[in-house]
XYZ file of C-alpha atoms in Angstrom:
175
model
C -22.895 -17.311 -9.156
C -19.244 -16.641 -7.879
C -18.284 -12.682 -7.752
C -15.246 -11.367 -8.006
C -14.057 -8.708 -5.321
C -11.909 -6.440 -5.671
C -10.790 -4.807 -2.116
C -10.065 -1.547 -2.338
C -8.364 -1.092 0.947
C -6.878 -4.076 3.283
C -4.593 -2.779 6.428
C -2.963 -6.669 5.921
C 0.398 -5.746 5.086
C 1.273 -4.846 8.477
C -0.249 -8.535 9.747
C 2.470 -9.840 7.459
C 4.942 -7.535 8.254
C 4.567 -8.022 12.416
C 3.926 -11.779 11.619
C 7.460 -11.881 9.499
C 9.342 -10.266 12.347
C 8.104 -12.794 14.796
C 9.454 -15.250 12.375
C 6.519 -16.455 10.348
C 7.247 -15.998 6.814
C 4.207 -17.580 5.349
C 1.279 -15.793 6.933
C -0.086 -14.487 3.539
C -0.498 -17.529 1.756
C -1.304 -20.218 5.100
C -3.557 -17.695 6.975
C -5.226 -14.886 4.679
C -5.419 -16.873 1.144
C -7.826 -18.863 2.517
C -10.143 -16.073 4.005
C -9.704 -13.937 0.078
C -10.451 -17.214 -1.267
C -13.780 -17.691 1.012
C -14.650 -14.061 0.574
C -14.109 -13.951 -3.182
C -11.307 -11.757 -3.300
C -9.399 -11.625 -6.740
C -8.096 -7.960 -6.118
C -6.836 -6.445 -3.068
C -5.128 -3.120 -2.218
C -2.287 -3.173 0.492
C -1.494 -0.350 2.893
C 2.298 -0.674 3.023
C 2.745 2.983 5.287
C 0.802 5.653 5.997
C 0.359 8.720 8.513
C -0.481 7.055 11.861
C 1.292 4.222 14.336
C -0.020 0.952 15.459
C 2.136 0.895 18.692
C 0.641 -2.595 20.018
C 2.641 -4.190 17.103
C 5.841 -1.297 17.016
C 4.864 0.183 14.148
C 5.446 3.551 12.673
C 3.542 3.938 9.253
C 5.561 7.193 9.091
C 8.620 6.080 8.776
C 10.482 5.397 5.755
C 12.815 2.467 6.608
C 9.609 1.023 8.151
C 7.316 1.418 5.175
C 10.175 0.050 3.200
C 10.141 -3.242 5.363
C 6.521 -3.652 5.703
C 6.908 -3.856 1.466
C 9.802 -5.888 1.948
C 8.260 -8.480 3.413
C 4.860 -8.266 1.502
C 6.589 -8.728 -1.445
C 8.693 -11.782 -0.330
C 5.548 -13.866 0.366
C 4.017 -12.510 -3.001
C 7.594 -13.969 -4.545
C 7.421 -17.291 -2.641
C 3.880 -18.338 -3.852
C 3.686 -17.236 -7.358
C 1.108 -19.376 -8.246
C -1.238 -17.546 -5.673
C -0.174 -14.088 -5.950
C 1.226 -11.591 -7.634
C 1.842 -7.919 -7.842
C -0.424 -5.621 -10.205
C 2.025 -2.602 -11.559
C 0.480 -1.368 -14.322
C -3.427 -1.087 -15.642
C -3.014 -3.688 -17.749
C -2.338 -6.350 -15.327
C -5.882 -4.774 -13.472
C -7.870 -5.118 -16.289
C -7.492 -8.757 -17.118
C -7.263 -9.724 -12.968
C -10.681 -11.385 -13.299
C -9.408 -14.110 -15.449
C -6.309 -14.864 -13.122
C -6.811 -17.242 -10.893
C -4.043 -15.964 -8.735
C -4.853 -12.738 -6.411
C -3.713 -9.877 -7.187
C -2.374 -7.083 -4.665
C -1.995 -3.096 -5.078
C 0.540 -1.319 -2.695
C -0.536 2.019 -1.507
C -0.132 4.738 1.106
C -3.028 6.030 3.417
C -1.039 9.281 4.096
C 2.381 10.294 2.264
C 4.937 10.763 5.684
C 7.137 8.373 4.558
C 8.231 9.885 1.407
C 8.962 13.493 2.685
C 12.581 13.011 2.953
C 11.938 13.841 -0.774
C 10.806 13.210 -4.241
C 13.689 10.633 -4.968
C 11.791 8.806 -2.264
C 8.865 7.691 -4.464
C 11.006 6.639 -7.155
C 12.536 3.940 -4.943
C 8.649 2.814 -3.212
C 7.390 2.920 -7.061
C 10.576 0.625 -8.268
C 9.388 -1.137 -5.430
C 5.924 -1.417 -6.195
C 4.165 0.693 -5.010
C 1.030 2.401 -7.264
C -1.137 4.521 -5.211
C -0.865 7.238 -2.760
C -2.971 9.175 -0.646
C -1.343 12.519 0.447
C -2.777 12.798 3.985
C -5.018 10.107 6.272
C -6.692 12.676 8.862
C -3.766 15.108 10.082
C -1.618 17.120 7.912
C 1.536 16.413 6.672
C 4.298 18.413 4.408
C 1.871 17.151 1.724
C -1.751 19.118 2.092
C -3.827 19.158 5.277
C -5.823 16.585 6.126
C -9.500 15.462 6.682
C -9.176 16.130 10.567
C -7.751 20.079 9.747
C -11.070 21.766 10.487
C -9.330 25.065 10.881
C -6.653 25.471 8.592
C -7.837 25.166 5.038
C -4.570 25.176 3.598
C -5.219 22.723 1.321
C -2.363 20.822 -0.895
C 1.311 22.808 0.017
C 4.086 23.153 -2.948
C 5.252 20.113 -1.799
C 2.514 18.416 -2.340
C 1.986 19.104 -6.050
C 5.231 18.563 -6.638
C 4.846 15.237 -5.949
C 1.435 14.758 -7.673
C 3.350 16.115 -10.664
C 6.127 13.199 -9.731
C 3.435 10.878 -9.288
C 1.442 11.920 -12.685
C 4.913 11.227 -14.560
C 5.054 7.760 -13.168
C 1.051 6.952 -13.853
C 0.645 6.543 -10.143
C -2.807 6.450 -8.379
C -3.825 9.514 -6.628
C -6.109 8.426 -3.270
């Protein structure tokens, strides 16, 4: 029997986005299709930012004009190979991604950073693509503390619910 995974977290974005800069603008489809293919994957969920750094591979999930590029590129290998991948944007396109044989990918954020420069800020990621957010990863943010506050308990700040209310108006995914 063949299953059908769906990946609820993948940190491959930034393998695509490093592998882009260094000039290889194919690594989704010639070097992970094969191992989602092997592995069943029909669904996965891309980390396109986030609140930490990988500084081995300069880069700062943090930072806006970052996360933006890391999308960038994601998305310009999901273009190129169309008949392979695509972009799921709305719950319909999830709930009939078992009968596509193409594999579907989710953006998301593991930790909001890159959108505090405000709330017009999600509207360009979502435009972009992007569907889910987590507000922290393990320290705070200007969002709500985070899983590695022990002390604080300060829980979600206005901020924070304002953009949950943003998010709710745009049917995003709350991690």
């Amino acid at each position: 029997m063949q299953y059908k995974v769906f990946n609820g977290h993948s940190d491959y974005a930034f393998k695509v986005y490093h592998e882009q800069r260094m000039g290889n603008t194919s690594d989704l489809k010639d070097n992970y299709l094969p191992l989602m293919k092997k592995g069943g994957v029909q669904v996965e969920v891309f980390q396109v930012g986030g609140d930490f750094a990988i500084p081995h591979a300069g880069i700062d999930g943090r930072d806006t004009l970052t996360c933006l590029q890391i999308l960038e590129s994601n998305l310009a290998q999901i273009r190129a190979n169309p008949d392979e991948f695509y972009l799921i944007t709305d719950g319909d396109q999830l709930s009939t991604a078992k009968d596509d044989p193409r594999r579907g990918i989710i953006f998301s954020m593991e930790g909001a950073s890159a959108l505090a420069q405000g709330p017009q800020m999600l509207s360009v990621f979502y435009e972009l693509g992007l569907r889910s957010v987590a507000l922290t990863h393990n320290p705070k943010n200007v969002f709500a503390d985070g899983c590695a506050e022990l002390e604080s308990n300060g829980g979600l700040s206005n901020v924070g619910r304002n953009l949950i209310k943003k998010m709710n108006e745009l049917n995003m995914m709350l991690d």
